[in-house]
mmCIF file of C-alpha atoms in Angstrom:
data_model
loop_
_atom_site.group_PDB
_atom_site.id
_atom_site.type_symbol
_atom_site.label_atom_id
_atom_site.label_comp_id
_atom_site.label_asym_id
_atom_site.label_seq_id
_atom_site.Cartn_x
_atom_site.Cartn_y
_atom_site.Cartn_z
ATOM 1 C CA UNK C 1 5.565 2.193 19.313
ATOM 2 C CA UNK C 2 6.505 -0.685 21.621
ATOM 3 C CA UNK C 3 7.467 -3.980 20.009
ATOM 4 C CA UNK C 4 4.387 -5.914 21.181
ATOM 5 C CA UNK C 5 2.002 -3.178 20.031
ATOM 6 C CA UNK C 6 3.846 -2.856 16.727
ATOM 7 C CA UNK C 7 3.548 -6.602 16.128
ATOM 8 C CA UNK C 8 -0.131 -6.546 17.053
ATOM 9 C CA UNK C 9 -0.685 -3.660 14.644
ATOM 10 C CA UNK C 10 0.447 -5.901 11.767
ATOM 11 C CA UNK C 11 -2.834 -7.808 12.091
ATOM 12 C CA UNK C 12 -4.614 -4.571 11.161
ATOM 13 C CA UNK C 13 -2.086 -4.042 8.350
ATOM 14 C CA UNK C 14 -2.857 -7.386 6.697
ATOM 15 C CA UNK C 15 -6.592 -7.458 7.387
ATOM 16 C CA UNK C 16 -7.376 -3.805 6.617
ATOM 17 C CA UNK C 17 -4.619 -1.653 5.134
ATOM 18 C CA UNK C 18 -3.357 -3.993 2.417
ATOM 19 C CA UNK C 19 -6.783 -5.210 1.182
ATOM 20 C CA UNK C 20 -8.229 -1.687 1.151
ATOM 21 C CA UNK C 21 -5.112 -0.153 -0.428
ATOM 22 C CA UNK C 22 -4.922 -2.755 -3.207
ATOM 23 C CA UNK C 23 -8.640 -2.520 -3.945
ATOM 24 C CA UNK C 24 -8.615 1.276 -3.922
ATOM 25 C CA UNK C 25 -5.509 1.394 -6.102
ATOM 26 C CA UNK C 26 -7.069 -0.835 -8.764
ATOM 27 C CA UNK C 27 -10.348 1.094 -8.699
ATOM 28 C CA UNK C 28 -8.671 4.501 -8.880
ATOM 29 C CA UNK C 29 -6.374 3.331 -11.672
ATOM 30 C CA UNK C 30 -9.405 2.328 -13.767
ATOM 31 C CA UNK C 31 -11.171 5.641 -13.088
ATOM 32 C CA UNK C 32 -8.021 7.643 -13.858
ATOM 33 C CA UNK C 33 -7.451 5.693 -17.084
ATOM 34 C CA UNK C 34 -10.982 6.337 -18.322
ATOM 35 C CA UNK C 35 -10.887 10.038 -17.414
ATOM 36 C CA UNK C 36 -7.485 10.442 -19.086
ATOM 37 C CA UNK C 37 -8.620 8.704 -22.280
ATOM 38 C CA UNK C 38 -11.422 11.294 -22.466
ATOM 39 C CA UNK C 39 -9.003 14.193 -22.033
ATOM 40 C CA UNK C 40 -9.487 14.757 -18.312
ATOM 41 C CA UNK C 41 -6.035 13.745 -17.054
ATOM 42 C CA UNK C 42 -5.567 17.008 -15.161
ATOM 43 C CA UNK C 43 -8.840 16.487 -13.290
ATOM 44 C CA UNK C 44 -7.837 12.873 -12.601
ATOM 45 C CA UNK C 45 -4.521 13.929 -11.100
ATOM 46 C CA UNK C 46 -5.833 16.911 -9.195
ATOM 47 C CA UNK C 47 -8.795 15.168 -7.566
ATOM 48 C CA UNK C 48 -8.958 11.395 -8.042
ATOM 49 C CA UNK C 49 -5.264 10.585 -7.534
ATOM 50 C CA UNK C 50 -5.103 13.092 -4.666
ATOM 51 C CA UNK C 51 -8.009 11.333 -2.952
ATOM 52 C CA UNK C 52 -6.202 7.981 -3.424
ATOM 53 C CA UNK C 53 -3.022 9.216 -1.752
ATOM 54 C CA UNK C 54 -4.808 10.857 1.145
ATOM 55 C CA UNK C 55 -7.174 7.920 1.711
ATOM 56 C CA UNK C 56 -4.377 5.368 2.148
ATOM 57 C CA UNK C 57 -2.453 7.728 4.413
ATOM 58 C CA UNK C 58 -5.626 8.174 6.491
ATOM 59 C CA UNK C 59 -6.341 4.463 6.956
ATOM 60 C CA UNK C 60 -2.718 3.730 7.955
ATOM 61 C CA UNK C 61 -2.979 6.238 9.828
ATOM 62 C CA UNK C 62 -0.340 8.841 8.970
ATOM 63 C CA UNK C 63 -0.446 12.490 9.998
ATOM 64 C CA UNK C 64 1.132 14.895 7.523
ATOM 65 C CA UNK C 65 2.748 18.262 8.139
ATOM 66 C CA UNK C 66 3.787 20.696 5.404
ATOM 67 C CA UNK C 67 6.268 23.528 5.762
ATOM 68 C CA UNK C 68 7.351 26.201 3.299
ATOM 69 C CA UNK C 69 4.406 26.290 0.903
ATOM 70 C CA UNK C 70 4.891 30.051 0.560
ATOM 71 C CA UNK C 71 7.939 29.247 -1.575
ATOM 72 C CA UNK C 72 5.617 27.936 -4.311
ATOM 73 C CA UNK C 73 4.494 30.553 -6.829
ATOM 74 C CA UNK C 74 1.013 30.072 -8.306
ATOM 75 C CA UNK C 75 1.064 29.296 -12.026
ATOM 76 C CA UNK C 76 4.802 28.565 -12.094
ATOM 77 C CA UNK C 77 6.068 25.262 -13.475
ATOM 78 C CA UNK C 78 8.926 23.616 -11.582
ATOM 79 C CA UNK C 79 11.267 20.701 -11.759
ATOM 80 C CA UNK C 80 10.471 19.187 -8.360
ATOM 81 C CA UNK C 81 13.190 17.051 -6.767
ATOM 82 C CA UNK C 82 12.555 15.058 -3.581
ATOM 83 C CA UNK C 83 14.300 12.374 -1.569
ATOM 84 C CA UNK C 84 12.818 8.880 -1.688
ATOM 85 C CA UNK C 85 12.482 6.949 1.581
ATOM 86 C CA UNK C 86 9.492 4.671 1.091
ATOM 87 C CA UNK C 87 6.486 3.751 -1.040
ATOM 88 C CA UNK C 88 4.632 6.195 1.206
ATOM 89 C CA UNK C 89 6.508 9.064 -0.487
ATOM 90 C CA UNK C 90 4.367 8.445 -3.570
ATOM 91 C CA UNK C 91 1.145 8.658 -1.546
ATOM 92 C CA UNK C 92 2.413 11.836 0.091
ATOM 93 C CA UNK C 93 3.274 13.524 -3.209
ATOM 94 C CA UNK C 94 -0.055 12.612 -4.801
ATOM 95 C CA UNK C 95 -1.992 13.650 -1.727
ATOM 96 C CA UNK C 96 -0.214 16.798 -0.648
ATOM 97 C CA UNK C 97 1.964 18.322 -3.382
ATOM 98 C CA UNK C 98 0.046 21.540 -4.236
ATOM 99 C CA UNK C 99 0.915 21.405 -7.942
ATOM 100 C CA UNK C 100 -0.332 19.749 -11.101
ATOM 101 C CA UNK C 101 2.530 17.470 -12.061
ATOM 102 C CA UNK C 102 3.925 14.633 -14.130
ATOM 103 C CA UNK C 103 6.186 11.958 -12.684
ATOM 104 C CA UNK C 104 9.435 10.770 -14.203
ATOM 105 C CA UNK C 105 9.264 7.006 -13.609
ATOM 106 C CA UNK C 106 11.475 4.042 -14.422
ATOM 107 C CA UNK C 107 10.143 1.958 -17.309
ATOM 108 C CA UNK C 108 9.822 -1.158 -15.126
ATOM 109 C CA UNK C 109 6.802 0.420 -13.396
ATOM 110 C CA UNK C 110 4.889 0.333 -16.688
ATOM 111 C CA UNK C 111 4.363 -3.416 -16.044
ATOM 112 C CA UNK C 112 2.438 -2.873 -12.802
ATOM 113 C CA UNK C 113 -1.157 -4.095 -13.177
ATOM 114 C CA UNK C 114 -3.641 -1.220 -13.543
ATOM 115 C CA UNK C 115 -1.178 1.407 -12.274
ATOM 116 C CA UNK C 116 1.275 1.258 -15.178
ATOM 117 C CA UNK C 117 -1.440 1.808 -17.781
ATOM 118 C CA UNK C 118 -3.097 4.570 -15.741
ATOM 119 C CA UNK C 119 0.160 6.466 -15.341
ATOM 120 C CA UNK C 120 0.832 6.245 -19.068
ATOM 121 C CA UNK C 121 -2.610 7.652 -19.889
ATOM 122 C CA UNK C 122 -2.127 10.483 -17.388
ATOM 123 C CA UNK C 123 0.987 11.524 -19.273
ATOM 124 C CA UNK C 124 3.608 10.501 -16.753
ATOM 125 C CA UNK C 125 7.063 10.012 -18.222
ATOM 126 C CA UNK C 126 8.587 6.548 -18.410
ATOM 127 C CA UNK C 127 12.370 6.445 -18.695
ATOM 128 C CA UNK C 128 14.413 3.379 -19.650
ATOM 129 C CA UNK C 129 17.698 3.910 -17.838
ATOM 130 C CA UNK C 130 19.307 1.167 -19.973
ATOM 131 C CA UNK C 131 18.453 2.970 -23.223
ATOM 132 C CA UNK C 132 19.729 6.537 -23.241
ATOM 133 C CA UNK C 133 18.227 7.451 -26.624
ATOM 134 C CA UNK C 134 14.789 6.189 -25.617
ATOM 135 C CA UNK C 135 15.040 8.179 -22.384
ATOM 136 C CA UNK C 136 15.932 11.341 -24.289
ATOM 137 C CA UNK C 137 12.963 10.855 -26.618
ATOM 138 C CA UNK C 138 10.626 10.348 -23.657
ATOM 139 C CA UNK C 139 11.880 13.492 -21.935
ATOM 140 C CA UNK C 140 11.604 15.550 -25.116
ATOM 141 C CA UNK C 141 8.051 14.334 -25.676
ATOM 142 C CA UNK C 142 7.141 15.474 -22.168
ATOM 143 C CA UNK C 143 8.368 19.041 -22.532
ATOM 144 C CA UNK C 144 5.172 20.368 -24.099
ATOM 145 C CA UNK C 145 3.191 19.300 -21.020
ATOM 146 C CA UNK C 146 5.195 21.435 -18.596
ATOM 147 C CA UNK C 147 3.364 24.722 -19.040
ATOM 148 C CA UNK C 148 0.935 26.903 -17.087
ATOM 149 C CA UNK C 149 1.975 25.573 -13.713
ATOM 150 C CA UNK C 150 2.294 21.886 -14.593
ATOM 151 C CA UNK C 151 5.508 20.614 -13.040
ATOM 152 C CA UNK C 152 7.594 17.480 -13.294
ATOM 153 C CA UNK C 153 8.594 15.383 -10.264
ATOM 154 C CA UNK C 154 11.833 13.442 -9.900
ATOM 155 C CA UNK C 155 13.272 11.223 -7.208
ATOM 156 C CA UNK C 156 16.871 11.990 -8.249
ATOM 157 C CA UNK C 157 18.325 9.275 -6.016
ATOM 158 C CA UNK C 158 16.856 6.825 -8.543
ATOM 159 C CA UNK C 159 15.798 4.349 -5.852
ATOM 160 C CA UNK C 160 14.702 4.372 -2.235
ATOM 161 C CA UNK C 161 17.245 5.227 0.427
ATOM 162 C CA UNK C 162 17.402 3.745 3.906
ATOM 163 C CA UNK C 163 16.322 6.839 5.772
ATOM 164 C CA UNK C 164 18.260 9.979 6.677
ATOM 165 C CA UNK C 165 21.292 9.411 4.432
ATOM 166 C CA UNK C 166 20.562 10.363 0.828
ATOM 167 C CA UNK C 167 21.997 8.495 -2.132
ATOM 168 C CA UNK C 168 23.930 10.480 -4.780
ATOM 169 C CA UNK C 169 21.631 12.448 -7.069
ATOM 170 C CA UNK C 170 21.447 11.527 -10.737
ATOM 171 C CA UNK C 171 21.672 14.470 -13.128
ATOM 172 C CA UNK C 172 18.555 13.992 -15.293
ATOM 173 C CA UNK C 173 16.355 16.395 -13.309
ATOM 174 C CA UNK C 174 18.962 19.115 -13.404
ATOM 175 C CA UNK C 175 19.603 18.729 -17.121
ATOM 176 C CA UNK C 176 15.864 19.047 -17.743
ATOM 177 C CA UNK C 177 15.660 22.190 -15.604
ATOM 178 C CA UNK C 178 18.489 23.738 -17.619
ATOM 179 C CA UNK C 179 17.038 22.661 -20.977
ATOM 180 C CA UNK C 180 13.534 23.918 -20.170
ATOM 181 C CA UNK C 181 14.710 26.941 -18.173
ATOM 182 C CA UNK C 182 12.545 26.010 -15.209
ATOM 183 C CA UNK C 183 13.374 26.661 -11.544
ATOM 184 C CA UNK C 184 14.027 23.661 -9.306
ATOM 185 C CA UNK C 185 11.868 23.098 -6.227
ATOM 186 C CA UNK C 186 13.679 20.960 -3.607
ATOM 187 C CA UNK C 187 11.331 18.992 -1.333
ATOM 188 C CA UNK C 188 12.328 17.110 1.806
ATOM 189 C CA UNK C 189 10.322 14.066 2.898
ATOM 190 C CA UNK C 190 10.996 12.900 6.434
ATOM 191 C CA UNK C 191 9.455 10.035 8.396
ATOM 192 C CA UNK C 192 8.154 7.886 5.533
ATOM 193 C CA UNK C 193 10.887 5.320 6.201
ATOM 194 C CA UNK C 194 9.575 4.869 9.735
ATOM 195 C CA UNK C 195 6.042 4.235 8.458
ATOM 196 C CA UNK C 196 7.163 1.634 5.917
ATOM 197 C CA UNK C 197 10.898 0.837 5.788
ATOM 198 C CA UNK C 198 12.522 0.019 2.464
ATOM 199 C CA UNK C 199 12.437 -3.632 1.479
ATOM 200 C CA UNK C 200 9.836 -4.767 3.990
ATOM 201 C CA UNK C 201 6.098 -5.236 4.354
ATOM 202 C CA UNK C 202 5.699 -3.896 7.894
ATOM 203 C CA UNK C 203 3.665 -0.710 8.214
ATOM 204 C CA UNK C 204 3.361 1.438 11.320
ATOM 205 C CA UNK C 205 1.298 4.540 12.031
ATOM 206 C CA UNK C 206 3.360 7.680 12.191
ATOM 207 C CA UNK C 207 4.093 11.211 11.064
ATOM 208 C CA UNK C 208 5.562 12.362 7.759
ATOM 209 C CA UNK C 209 6.749 15.888 7.103
ATOM 210 C CA UNK C 210 7.039 17.570 3.721
ATOM 211 C CA UNK C 211 9.294 20.642 3.534
ATOM 212 C CA UNK C 212 9.307 22.928 0.486
ATOM 213 C CA UNK C 213 12.572 24.820 0.178
ATOM 214 C CA UNK C 214 13.294 28.067 -1.631
ATOM 215 C CA UNK C 215 13.495 27.274 -5.370
ATOM 216 C CA UNK C 216 16.837 27.183 -7.130
ATOM 217 C CA UNK C 217 16.449 30.054 -9.567
ATOM 218 C CA UNK C 218 17.277 30.190 -13.260
ATOM 219 C CA UNK C 219 20.129 32.586 -12.524
ATOM 220 C CA UNK C 220 21.640 30.028 -10.166
ATOM 221 C CA UNK C 221 21.074 27.144 -12.589
ATOM 222 C CA UNK C 222 22.661 29.042 -15.471
ATOM 223 C CA UNK C 223 25.640 30.110 -13.363
ATOM 224 C CA UNK C 224 26.586 26.561 -12.280
ATOM 225 C CA UNK C 225 27.117 23.174 -13.880
ATOM 226 C CA UNK C 226 24.671 20.322 -13.298
ATOM 227 C CA UNK C 227 26.800 18.718 -10.579
ATOM 228 C CA UNK C 228 26.909 21.934 -8.569
ATOM 229 C CA UNK C 229 23.139 22.433 -8.931
ATOM 230 C CA UNK C 230 22.543 18.818 -7.848
ATOM 231 C CA UNK C 231 24.751 19.354 -4.794
ATOM 232 C CA UNK C 232 22.846 22.521 -3.928
ATOM 233 C CA UNK C 233 19.504 20.703 -4.144
ATOM 234 C CA UNK C 234 20.804 17.766 -2.119
ATOM 235 C CA UNK C 235 22.078 20.011 0.648
ATOM 236 C CA UNK C 236 18.718 21.764 0.873
ATOM 237 C CA UNK C 237 16.797 18.495 0.999
ATOM 238 C CA UNK C 238 19.165 16.907 3.534
ATOM 239 C CA UNK C 239 18.714 19.857 5.900
ATOM 240 C CA UNK C 240 15.128 18.841 6.725
ATOM 241 C CA UNK C 241 15.425 15.025 6.719
ATOM 242 C CA UNK C 242 15.613 13.644 10.259
#
């Protein structure tokens, strides 16, 4: 997009995208919280949160392509690991990841108005990276939820990267996969950084691709240490980030 057009588009961003996205986020968070309190968290995630992600992508607008869905086995729970380029990754995962899932989220996000409470009620996992024992307790409490095809999603970089180059992967996702004996599903997200770059407020229309790689099997996980498994996942994810 040419510079003049991109600058002009920011008028639409501030007059339409941000007001609609903030309003929709607050409304969906309230609906999700109520549904979850009444035991309908799976419905809330599968339908309400999915609508939220897709709606904001649509008004931006962002076109989404998905590759490799045949790698996902119906009814199988996974430890899903994906690179993290932008806030738009979260919309993409909610809108287009074809799994019921729980996030692993840093504890600071619990303070977000509406969203933090809604995520807690949906059963997402808050981890305090400054308190190892509290993190272990949170992860252990989450284990019973990861059955019958419910998966857990990590951004193992721990924070957003600046695009194509991935940050080193933290080991928590890979330790959980080993502990729970679950396969790891590597997912590449590409293009989200061009829609909304890290650290800024500019948004541009664009394309985001989501690539599902062949899972890392239990045999592979059990034959390697966590560092080797993390390297294997990172190599797979890097291969489809452009």
